[in-house]
């Protein structure tokens, strides 16, 4: 009888589900070459740990180190997942991931922002309907999958003024060229690998000056949904170069509709509406797409003719630079159910920095490439709701 009682007390009832755990996933193993993970990896892993605390679940660290067992996993991937990757990792909907899932890898890049060149050979799963749907929400431009198509598209746009040529894989302004004449264009295109262009594409769009870049986004984590707009700050690294220095966000509890009900400057309202049009077009045009974290960069400035323009540059359906501020805002909403709005920010300081009291430290150390770096986030709740 005693043995029977002992056996029944350790057996899990079949109707009791194990509590989920939270894991960070970096498909590019940063330790494969024996080096320590860099600041970006460590920062995003820290945000993943913060999301676990928000949800009240255990954080188990790297997915590759997890014994999958019975517990369901809430995944925080460093990159946008393809549908095939998501299925392999057990992600079937937005409640299981902080980030997004796309049917094909190219859908997570800048190439979808513009229509393809006529008669171009495009990737499997390309949506011409998406390009048409977002034409009023983006800058004039074209996505090209051959050097010849890129040259033709750029020459047409050069008749209006300056052109920006973009590598779809570029991050943080890298892989971009501001061009002003055919000679500059030909020199840049001559350096391109035609096979790489055929695989990944090139984006050609008008160039703006006196630019302000807005961030517009939304996060859905557990019971919390928050939407925001804001701007990015620049700082200087140890070499004196201007680099990303953080984001300042106005965050509301709820969806984009809640954000749009606020009194907003006309340019801000337009930027939010353009980001929302882009988001809805992705949901309509790419089967299998979903995102619990969506962020859109909207550029607003003057073209070479002096005309003011506004348009979405690109999307981010993955954990990003503003995610520390997103986490800080969600923590504030969790702490005060009556709170409707917060100002949240992230800060990246090269060299020594004093972190404000109450801030969430995301990284504080010496990076192998950047040197001394401190990254933190916090939310201000003493604002007009």
PDB file of N, CA and C in Angstrom, residues 3-92:
ATOM      1  N   UNK A   3       3.926   1.535  -1.151  1.00  0.00           N
ATOM      2  CA  UNK A   3       4.554   1.687  -2.465  1.00  0.00           C
ATOM      3  C   UNK A   3       3.588   2.278  -3.466  1.00  0.00           C
ATOM      4  N   UNK A   4       2.323   1.876  -3.407  1.00  0.00           N
ATOM      5  CA  UNK A   4       1.311   2.392  -4.326  1.00  0.00           C
ATOM      6  C   UNK A   4       1.112   3.887  -4.112  1.00  0.00           C
ATOM      7  N   UNK A   5       1.035   4.325  -2.852  1.00  0.00           N
ATOM      8  CA  UNK A   5       0.863   5.741  -2.552  1.00  0.00           C
ATOM      9  C   UNK A   5       2.062   6.555  -3.047  1.00  0.00           C
ATOM     10  N   UNK A   6       3.253   6.015  -2.855  1.00  0.00           N
ATOM     11  CA  UNK A   6       4.454   6.724  -3.309  1.00  0.00           C
ATOM     12  C   UNK A   6       4.448   6.909  -4.819  1.00  0.00           C
ATOM     13  N   UNK A   7       4.032   5.886  -5.538  1.00  0.00           N
ATOM     14  CA  UNK A   7       3.997   5.959  -6.994  1.00  0.00           C
ATOM     15  C   UNK A   7       2.993   6.987  -7.476  1.00  0.00           C
ATOM     16  N   UNK A   8       1.828   7.037  -6.866  1.00  0.00           N
ATOM     17  CA  UNK A   8       0.794   7.949  -7.341  1.00  0.00           C
ATOM     18  C   UNK A   8       1.105   9.403  -7.007  1.00  0.00           C
ATOM     19  N   UNK A   9       1.871   9.668  -5.971  1.00  0.00           N
ATOM     20  CA  UNK A   9       2.162  11.056  -5.609  1.00  0.00           C
ATOM     21  C   UNK A   9       3.176  11.712  -6.546  1.00  0.00           C
ATOM     22  N   UNK A  10       3.972  10.958  -7.264  1.00  0.00           N
ATOM     23  CA  UNK A  10       4.964  11.559  -8.154  1.00  0.00           C
ATOM     24  C   UNK A  10       4.506  11.551  -9.609  1.00  0.00           C
ATOM     25  N   UNK A  11       3.398  10.896  -9.903  1.00  0.00           N
ATOM     26  CA  UNK A  11       2.924  10.853 -11.285  1.00  0.00           C
ATOM     27  C   UNK A  11       2.134  12.120 -11.588  1.00  0.00           C
ATOM     28  N   UNK A  12       2.456  12.795 -12.687  1.00  0.00           N
ATOM     29  CA  UNK A  12       1.747  14.010 -13.068  1.00  0.00           C
ATOM     30  C   UNK A  12       0.371  13.657 -13.619  1.00  0.00           C
ATOM     31  N   UNK A  13      -0.696  14.249 -13.088  1.00  0.00           N
ATOM     32  CA  UNK A  13      -2.016  14.003 -13.665  1.00  0.00           C
ATOM     33  C   UNK A  13      -2.018  14.374 -15.139  1.00  0.00           C
ATOM     34  N   UNK A  14      -2.700  13.603 -15.955  1.00  0.00           N
ATOM     35  CA  UNK A  14      -2.664  13.815 -17.400  1.00  0.00           C
ATOM     36  C   UNK A  14      -3.283  15.140 -17.803  1.00  0.00           C
ATOM     37  N   UNK A  15      -4.147  15.720 -16.942  1.00  0.00           N
ATOM     38  CA  UNK A  15      -4.807  16.965 -17.309  1.00  0.00           C
ATOM     39  C   UNK A  15      -4.008  18.216 -16.893  1.00  0.00           C
ATOM     40  N   UNK A  16      -2.874  18.024 -16.212  1.00  0.00           N
ATOM     41  CA  UNK A  16      -2.059  19.156 -15.772  1.00  0.00           C
ATOM     42  C   UNK A  16      -0.976  19.429 -16.812  1.00  0.00           C
ATOM     43  N   UNK A  17      -1.011  20.627 -17.392  1.00  0.00           N
ATOM     44  CA  UNK A  17      -0.002  20.996 -18.385  1.00  0.00           C
ATOM     45  C   UNK A  17       1.225  21.587 -17.701  1.00  0.00           C
ATOM     46  N   UNK A  18       2.413  21.202 -18.136  1.00  0.00           N
ATOM     47  CA  UNK A  18       3.612  21.829 -17.567  1.00  0.00           C
ATOM     48  C   UNK A  18       3.672  23.303 -17.949  1.00  0.00           C
ATOM     49  N   UNK A  19       4.224  24.119 -17.065  1.00  0.00           N
ATOM     50  CA  UNK A  19       4.332  25.549 -17.325  1.00  0.00           C
ATOM     51  C   UNK A  19       5.357  25.799 -18.419  1.00  0.00           C
ATOM     52  N   UNK A  20       5.070  26.732 -19.334  1.00  0.00           N
ATOM     53  CA  UNK A  20       6.053  27.040 -20.380  1.00  0.00           C
ATOM     54  C   UNK A  20       7.351  27.593 -19.794  1.00  0.00           C
ATOM     55  N   UNK A  21       8.404  27.482 -20.575  1.00  0.00           N
ATOM     56  CA  UNK A  21       9.683  28.109 -20.253  1.00  0.00           C
ATOM     57  C   UNK A  21      10.054  29.035 -21.405  1.00  0.00           C
ATOM     58  N   UNK A  22      10.918  29.992 -21.143  1.00  0.00           N
ATOM     59  CA  UNK A  22      11.353  30.959 -22.152  1.00  0.00           C
ATOM     60  C   UNK A  22      12.798  30.662 -22.529  1.00  0.00           C
ATOM     61  N   UNK A  23      13.064  30.614 -23.846  1.00  0.00           N
ATOM     62  CA  UNK A  23      14.417  30.337 -24.335  1.00  0.00           C
ATOM     63  C   UNK A  23      14.798  31.347 -25.410  1.00  0.00           C
ATOM     64  N   UNK A  24      16.065  31.722 -25.431  1.00  0.00           N
ATOM     65  CA  UNK A  24      16.625  32.577 -26.474  1.00  0.00           C
ATOM     66  C   UNK A  24      17.216  31.680 -27.553  1.00  0.00           C
ATOM     67  N   UNK A  25      17.051  32.087 -28.819  1.00  0.00           N
ATOM     68  CA  UNK A  25      17.549  31.258 -29.919  1.00  0.00           C
ATOM     69  C   UNK A  25      18.351  32.107 -30.890  1.00  0.00           C
ATOM     70  N   UNK A  26      19.623  31.775 -31.020  1.00  0.00           N
ATOM     71  CA  UNK A  26      20.495  32.424 -31.998  1.00  0.00           C
ATOM     72  C   UNK A  26      21.005  31.343 -32.933  1.00  0.00           C
ATOM     73  N   UNK A  27      20.461  31.314 -34.156  1.00  0.00           N
ATOM     74  CA  UNK A  27      20.848  30.276 -35.113  1.00  0.00           C
ATOM     75  C   UNK A  27      22.321  30.372 -35.474  1.00  0.00           C
ATOM     76  N   UNK A  28      22.898  31.567 -35.364  1.00  0.00           N
ATOM     77  CA  UNK A  28      24.328  31.757 -35.634  1.00  0.00           C
ATOM     78  C   UNK A  28      25.061  31.610 -34.308  1.00  0.00           C
ATOM     79  N   UNK A  29      25.428  30.404 -33.953  1.00  0.00           N
ATOM     80  CA  UNK A  29      26.059  30.135 -32.659  1.00  0.00           C
ATOM     81  C   UNK A  29      27.269  31.051 -32.473  1.00  0.00           C
ATOM     82  N   UNK A  30      27.178  32.044 -31.567  1.00  0.00           N
ATOM     83  CA  UNK A  30      28.280  33.004 -31.428  1.00  0.00           C
ATOM     84  C   UNK A  30      29.540  32.384 -30.855  1.00  0.00           C
ATOM     85  N   UNK A  31      29.437  31.175 -30.310  1.00  0.00           N
ATOM     86  CA  UNK A  31      30.608  30.544 -29.705  1.00  0.00           C
ATOM     87  C   UNK A  31      31.220  29.481 -30.603  1.00  0.00           C
ATOM     88  N   UNK A  32      30.729  29.393 -31.840  1.00  0.00           N
ATOM     89  CA  UNK A  32      31.234  28.357 -32.740  1.00  0.00           C
ATOM     90  C   UNK A  32      32.730  28.516 -32.992  1.00  0.00           C
ATOM     91  N   UNK A  33      33.226  29.761 -32.961  1.00  0.00           N
ATOM     92  CA  UNK A  33      34.657  29.991 -33.192  1.00  0.00           C
ATOM     93  C   UNK A  33      35.438  30.095 -31.885  1.00  0.00           C
ATOM     94  N   UNK A  34      34.774  29.789 -30.776  1.00  0.00           N
ATOM     95  CA  UNK A  34      35.449  29.817 -29.482  1.00  0.00           C
ATOM     96  C   UNK A  34      35.430  31.163 -28.786  1.00  0.00           C
ATOM     97  N   UNK A  35      34.896  32.206 -29.435  1.00  0.00           N
ATOM     98  CA  UNK A  35      34.865  33.533 -28.827  1.00  0.00           C
ATOM     99  C   UNK A  35      33.621  33.694 -27.956  1.00  0.00           C
ATOM    100  N   UNK A  36      33.660  34.680 -27.074  1.00  0.00           N
ATOM    101  CA  UNK A  36      32.507  34.960 -26.219  1.00  0.00           C
ATOM    102  C   UNK A  36      31.431  35.671 -27.036  1.00  0.00           C
ATOM    103  N   UNK A  37      30.159  35.499 -26.679  1.00  0.00           N
ATOM    104  CA  UNK A  37      29.090  36.209 -27.385  1.00  0.00           C
ATOM    105  C   UNK A  37      29.291  37.718 -27.291  1.00  0.00           C
ATOM    106  N   UNK A  38      28.986  38.435 -28.368  1.00  0.00           N
ATOM    107  CA  UNK A  38      29.149  39.882 -28.397  1.00  0.00           C
ATOM    108  C   UNK A  38      28.027  40.611 -27.688  1.00  0.00           C
ATOM    109  N   UNK A  39      28.107  41.944 -27.703  1.00  0.00           N
ATOM    110  CA  UNK A  39      27.143  42.761 -26.966  1.00  0.00           C
ATOM    111  C   UNK A  39      25.716  42.588 -27.478  1.00  0.00           C
ATOM    112  N   UNK A  40      25.546  42.442 -28.794  1.00  0.00           N
ATOM    113  CA  UNK A  40      24.194  42.326 -29.342  1.00  0.00           C
ATOM    114  C   UNK A  40      23.524  41.037 -28.863  1.00  0.00           C
ATOM    115  N   UNK A  41      24.255  39.941 -28.930  1.00  0.00           N
ATOM    116  CA  UNK A  41      23.732  38.658 -28.453  1.00  0.00           C
ATOM    117  C   UNK A  41      23.380  38.740 -26.969  1.00  0.00           C
ATOM    118  N   UNK A  42      24.280  39.288 -26.172  1.00  0.00           N
ATOM    119  CA  UNK A  42      24.047  39.347 -24.731  1.00  0.00           C
ATOM    120  C   UNK A  42      22.884  40.277 -24.387  1.00  0.00           C
ATOM    121  N   UNK A  43      22.765  41.389 -25.115  1.00  0.00           N
ATOM    122  CA  UNK A  43      21.663  42.319 -24.871  1.00  0.00           C
ATOM    123  C   UNK A  43      20.319  41.655 -25.139  1.00  0.00           C
ATOM    124  N   UNK A  44      20.226  40.969 -26.256  1.00  0.00           N
ATOM    125  CA  UNK A  44      18.951  40.350 -26.617  1.00  0.00           C
ATOM    126  C   UNK A  44      18.615  39.180 -25.698  1.00  0.00           C
ATOM    127  N   UNK A  45      19.633  38.453 -25.250  1.00  0.00           N
ATOM    128  CA  UNK A  45      19.395  37.395 -24.269  1.00  0.00           C
ATOM    129  C   UNK A  45      18.895  37.992 -22.957  1.00  0.00           C
ATOM    130  N   UNK A  46      19.393  39.167 -22.599  1.00  0.00           N
ATOM    131  CA  UNK A  46      18.927  39.837 -21.376  1.00  0.00           C
ATOM    132  C   UNK A  46      17.468  40.252 -21.514  1.00  0.00           C
ATOM    133  N   UNK A  47      17.073  40.739 -22.672  1.00  0.00           N
ATOM    134  CA  UNK A  47      15.664  41.071 -22.904  1.00  0.00           C
ATOM    135  C   UNK A  47      14.805  39.812 -22.811  1.00  0.00           C
ATOM    136  N   UNK A  48      15.299  38.707 -23.367  1.00  0.00           N
ATOM    137  CA  UNK A  48      14.564  37.440 -23.279  1.00  0.00           C
ATOM    138  C   UNK A  48      14.341  37.041 -21.826  1.00  0.00           C
ATOM    139  N   UNK A  49      15.363  37.207 -20.989  1.00  0.00           N
ATOM    140  CA  UNK A  49      15.216  36.899 -19.564  1.00  0.00           C
ATOM    141  C   UNK A  49      14.184  37.817 -18.915  1.00  0.00           C
ATOM    142  N   UNK A  50      14.162  39.085 -19.330  1.00  0.00           N
ATOM    143  CA  UNK A  50      13.171  40.019 -18.807  1.00  0.00           C
ATOM    144  C   UNK A  50      11.756  39.654 -19.217  1.00  0.00           C
ATOM    145  N   UNK A  51      11.591  39.165 -20.440  1.00  0.00           N
ATOM    146  CA  UNK A  51      10.271  38.715 -20.891  1.00  0.00           C
ATOM    147  C   UNK A  51       9.804  37.517 -20.071  1.00  0.00           C
ATOM    148  N   UNK A  52      10.736  36.631 -19.727  1.00  0.00           N
ATOM    149  CA  UNK A  52      10.385  35.480 -18.889  1.00  0.00           C
ATOM    150  C   UNK A  52       9.859  35.943 -17.537  1.00  0.00           C
ATOM    151  N   UNK A  53      10.543  36.910 -16.926  1.00  0.00           N
ATOM    152  CA  UNK A  53      10.089  37.430 -15.637  1.00  0.00           C
ATOM    153  C   UNK A  53       8.719  38.086 -15.764  1.00  0.00           C
ATOM    154  N   UNK A  54       8.497  38.809 -16.857  1.00  0.00           N
ATOM    155  CA  UNK A  54       7.200  39.444 -17.097  1.00  0.00           C
ATOM    156  C   UNK A  54       6.087  38.402 -17.158  1.00  0.00           C
ATOM    157  N   UNK A  55       6.354  37.300 -17.834  1.00  0.00           N
ATOM    158  CA  UNK A  55       5.360  36.247 -18.010  1.00  0.00           C
ATOM    159  C   UNK A  55       5.239  35.344 -16.785  1.00  0.00           C
ATOM    160  N   UNK A  56       6.218  35.419 -15.889  1.00  0.00           N
ATOM    161  CA  UNK A  56       6.195  34.552 -14.720  1.00  0.00           C
ATOM    162  C   UNK A  56       6.647  33.140 -15.004  1.00  0.00           C
ATOM    163  N   UNK A  57       7.476  32.979 -16.047  1.00  0.00           N
ATOM    164  CA  UNK A  57       7.971  31.662 -16.435  1.00  0.00           C
ATOM    165  C   UNK A  57       9.483  31.604 -16.235  1.00  0.00           C
ATOM    166  N   UNK A  58      10.012  30.397 -16.167  1.00  0.00           N
ATOM    167  CA  UNK A  58      11.454  30.223 -16.013  1.00  0.00           C
ATOM    168  C   UNK A  58      12.174  30.568 -17.311  1.00  0.00           C
ATOM    169  N   UNK A  59      13.314  31.235 -17.171  1.00  0.00           N
ATOM    170  CA  UNK A  59      14.189  31.481 -18.316  1.00  0.00           C
ATOM    171  C   UNK A  59      15.272  30.421 -18.314  1.00  0.00           C
ATOM    172  N   UNK A  60      15.387  29.684 -19.417  1.00  0.00           N
ATOM    173  CA  UNK A  60      16.305  28.544 -19.466  1.00  0.00           C
ATOM    174  C   UNK A  60      17.544  28.830 -20.305  1.00  0.00           C
ATOM    175  N   UNK A  61      17.696  30.083 -20.773  1.00  0.00           N
ATOM    176  CA  UNK A  61      18.885  30.426 -21.549  1.00  0.00           C
ATOM    177  C   UNK A  61      18.759  30.020 -23.002  1.00  0.00           C
ATOM    178  N   UNK A  62      19.841  29.481 -23.551  1.00  0.00           N
ATOM    179  CA  UNK A  62      19.903  29.149 -24.971  1.00  0.00           C
ATOM    180  C   UNK A  62      19.043  27.931 -25.297  1.00  0.00           C
ATOM    181  N   UNK A  63      18.319  28.012 -26.389  1.00  0.00           N
ATOM    182  CA  UNK A  63      17.476  26.898 -26.808  1.00  0.00           C
ATOM    183  C   UNK A  63      18.305  25.647 -27.052  1.00  0.00           C
ATOM    184  N   UNK A  64      19.519  25.815 -27.633  1.00  0.00           N
ATOM    185  CA  UNK A  64      20.335  24.646 -27.968  1.00  0.00           C
ATOM    186  C   UNK A  64      20.777  23.887 -26.720  1.00  0.00           C
ATOM    187  N   UNK A  65      20.743  24.554 -25.566  1.00  0.00           N
ATOM    188  CA  UNK A  65      21.175  23.914 -24.329  1.00  0.00           C
ATOM    189  C   UNK A  65      20.008  23.326 -23.539  1.00  0.00           C
ATOM    190  N   UNK A  66      18.791  23.434 -24.090  1.00  0.00           N
ATOM    191  CA  UNK A  66      17.596  23.009 -23.366  1.00  0.00           C
ATOM    192  C   UNK A  66      17.248  21.565 -23.690  1.00  0.00           C
ATOM    193  N   UNK A  67      17.007  20.780 -22.650  1.00  0.00           N
ATOM    194  CA  UNK A  67      16.426  19.452 -22.812  1.00  0.00           C
ATOM    195  C   UNK A  67      14.937  19.670 -23.046  1.00  0.00           C
ATOM    196  N   UNK A  68      14.482  19.464 -24.290  1.00  0.00           N
ATOM    197  CA  UNK A  68      13.143  19.899 -24.676  1.00  0.00           C
ATOM    198  C   UNK A  68      12.048  19.297 -23.797  1.00  0.00           C
ATOM    199  N   UNK A  69      12.151  18.067 -23.366  1.00  0.00           N
ATOM    200  CA  UNK A  69      11.214  17.480 -22.412  1.00  0.00           C
ATOM    201  C   UNK A  69       9.759  17.770 -22.736  1.00  0.00           C
ATOM    202  N   UNK A  70       8.955  17.978 -21.673  1.00  0.00           N
ATOM    203  CA  UNK A  70       7.522  18.182 -21.835  1.00  0.00           C
ATOM    204  C   UNK A  70       7.135  19.651 -21.896  1.00  0.00           C
ATOM    205  N   UNK A  71       7.919  20.525 -21.284  1.00  0.00           N
ATOM    206  CA  UNK A  71       7.509  21.917 -21.134  1.00  0.00           C
ATOM    207  C   UNK A  71       7.440  22.627 -22.481  1.00  0.00           C
ATOM    208  N   UNK A  72       6.324  23.310 -22.768  1.00  0.00           N
ATOM    209  CA  UNK A  72       6.270  24.127 -23.983  1.00  0.00           C
ATOM    210  C   UNK A  72       7.241  25.298 -23.876  1.00  0.00           C
ATOM    211  N   UNK A  73       7.753  25.726 -25.019  1.00  0.00           N
ATOM    212  CA  UNK A  73       8.782  26.771 -25.043  1.00  0.00           C
ATOM    213  C   UNK A  73       8.220  28.036 -25.674  1.00  0.00           C
ATOM    214  N   UNK A  74       8.393  29.172 -24.978  1.00  0.00           N
ATOM    215  CA  UNK A  74       8.150  30.487 -25.561  1.00  0.00           C
ATOM    216  C   UNK A  74       9.505  30.956 -26.073  1.00  0.00           C
ATOM    217  N   UNK A  75       9.588  31.162 -27.387  1.00  0.00           N
ATOM    218  CA  UNK A  75      10.878  31.374 -28.034  1.00  0.00           C
ATOM    219  C   UNK A  75      11.130  32.852 -28.314  1.00  0.00           C
ATOM    220  N   UNK A  76      12.361  33.284 -28.054  1.00  0.00           N
ATOM    221  CA  UNK A  76      12.807  34.630 -28.416  1.00  0.00           C
ATOM    222  C   UNK A  76      13.961  34.466 -29.401  1.00  0.00           C
ATOM    223  N   UNK A  77      13.667  34.380 -30.705  1.00  0.00           N
ATOM    224  CA  UNK A  77      14.733  34.187 -31.696  1.00  0.00           C
ATOM    225  C   UNK A  77      15.416  35.505 -32.038  1.00  0.00           C
ATOM    226  N   UNK A  78      16.695  35.430 -32.319  1.00  0.00           N
ATOM    227  CA  UNK A  78      17.443  36.636 -32.675  1.00  0.00           C
ATOM    228  C   UNK A  78      17.020  37.160 -34.044  1.00  0.00           C
ATOM    229  N   UNK A  79      16.602  36.281 -34.932  1.00  0.00           N
ATOM    230  CA  UNK A  79      16.205  36.667 -36.284  1.00  0.00           C
ATOM    231  C   UNK A  79      14.751  36.268 -36.541  1.00  0.00           C
ATOM    232  N   UNK A  80      14.160  36.869 -37.572  1.00  0.00           N
ATOM    233  CA  UNK A  80      12.842  36.441 -38.027  1.00  0.00           C
ATOM    234  C   UNK A  80      12.927  34.995 -38.491  1.00  0.00           C
ATOM    235  N   UNK A  81      11.945  34.194 -38.128  1.00  0.00           N
ATOM    236  CA  UNK A  81      11.935  32.784 -38.512  1.00  0.00           C
ATOM    237  C   UNK A  81      11.192  32.589 -39.824  1.00  0.00           C
ATOM    238  N   UNK A  82      11.655  31.648 -40.645  1.00  0.00           N
ATOM    239  CA  UNK A  82      10.836  31.207 -41.766  1.00  0.00           C
ATOM    240  C   UNK A  82       9.791  30.230 -41.234  1.00  0.00           C
ATOM    241  N   UNK A  83       8.766  29.998 -42.032  1.00  0.00           N
ATOM    242  CA  UNK A  83       7.706  29.082 -41.620  1.00  0.00           C
ATOM    243  C   UNK A  83       8.269  27.694 -41.351  1.00  0.00           C
ATOM    244  N   UNK A  84       9.213  27.251 -42.190  1.00  0.00           N
ATOM    245  CA  UNK A  84       9.817  25.929 -41.994  1.00  0.00           C
ATOM    246  C   UNK A  84      10.603  25.877 -40.688  1.00  0.00           C
ATOM    247  N   UNK A  85      11.375  26.929 -40.391  1.00  0.00           N
ATOM    248  CA  UNK A  85      12.126  26.976 -39.136  1.00  0.00           C
ATOM    249  C   UNK A  85      11.187  26.987 -37.941  1.00  0.00           C
ATOM    250  N   UNK A  86      10.119  27.775 -38.043  1.00  0.00           N
ATOM    251  CA  UNK A  86       9.174  27.876 -36.931  1.00  0.00           C
ATOM    252  C   UNK A  86       8.550  26.524 -36.610  1.00  0.00           C
ATOM    253  N   UNK A  87       8.147  25.795 -37.641  1.00  0.00           N
ATOM    254  CA  UNK A  87       7.544  24.479 -37.413  1.00  0.00           C
ATOM    255  C   UNK A  87       8.544  23.531 -36.766  1.00  0.00           C
ATOM    256  N   UNK A  88       9.788  23.588 -37.228  1.00  0.00           N
ATOM    257  CA  UNK A  88      10.816  22.712 -36.652  1.00  0.00           C
ATOM    258  C   UNK A  88      11.056  23.031 -35.182  1.00  0.00           C
ATOM    259  N   UNK A  89      10.903  24.303 -34.824  1.00  0.00           N
ATOM    260  CA  UNK A  89      11.152  24.737 -33.449  1.00  0.00           C
ATOM    261  C   UNK A  89       9.899  24.698 -32.582  1.00  0.00           C
ATOM    262  N   UNK A  90       8.785  24.275 -33.163  1.00  0.00           N
ATOM    263  CA  UNK A  90       7.554  24.159 -32.389  1.00  0.00           C
ATOM    264  C   UNK A  90       6.778  25.446 -32.232  1.00  0.00           C
ATOM    265  N   UNK A  91       7.032  26.432 -33.096  1.00  0.00           N
ATOM    266  CA  UNK A  91       6.319  27.711 -33.048  1.00  0.00           C
ATOM    267  C   UNK A  91       5.205  27.687 -34.086  1.00  0.00           C
ATOM    268  N   UNK A  92       3.960  27.812 -33.624  1.00  0.00           N
ATOM    269  CA  UNK A  92       2.814  27.723 -34.528  1.00  0.00           C
ATOM    270  C   UNK A  92       1.920  28.960 -34.486  1.00  0.00           C
TER     271      UNK A  92
END
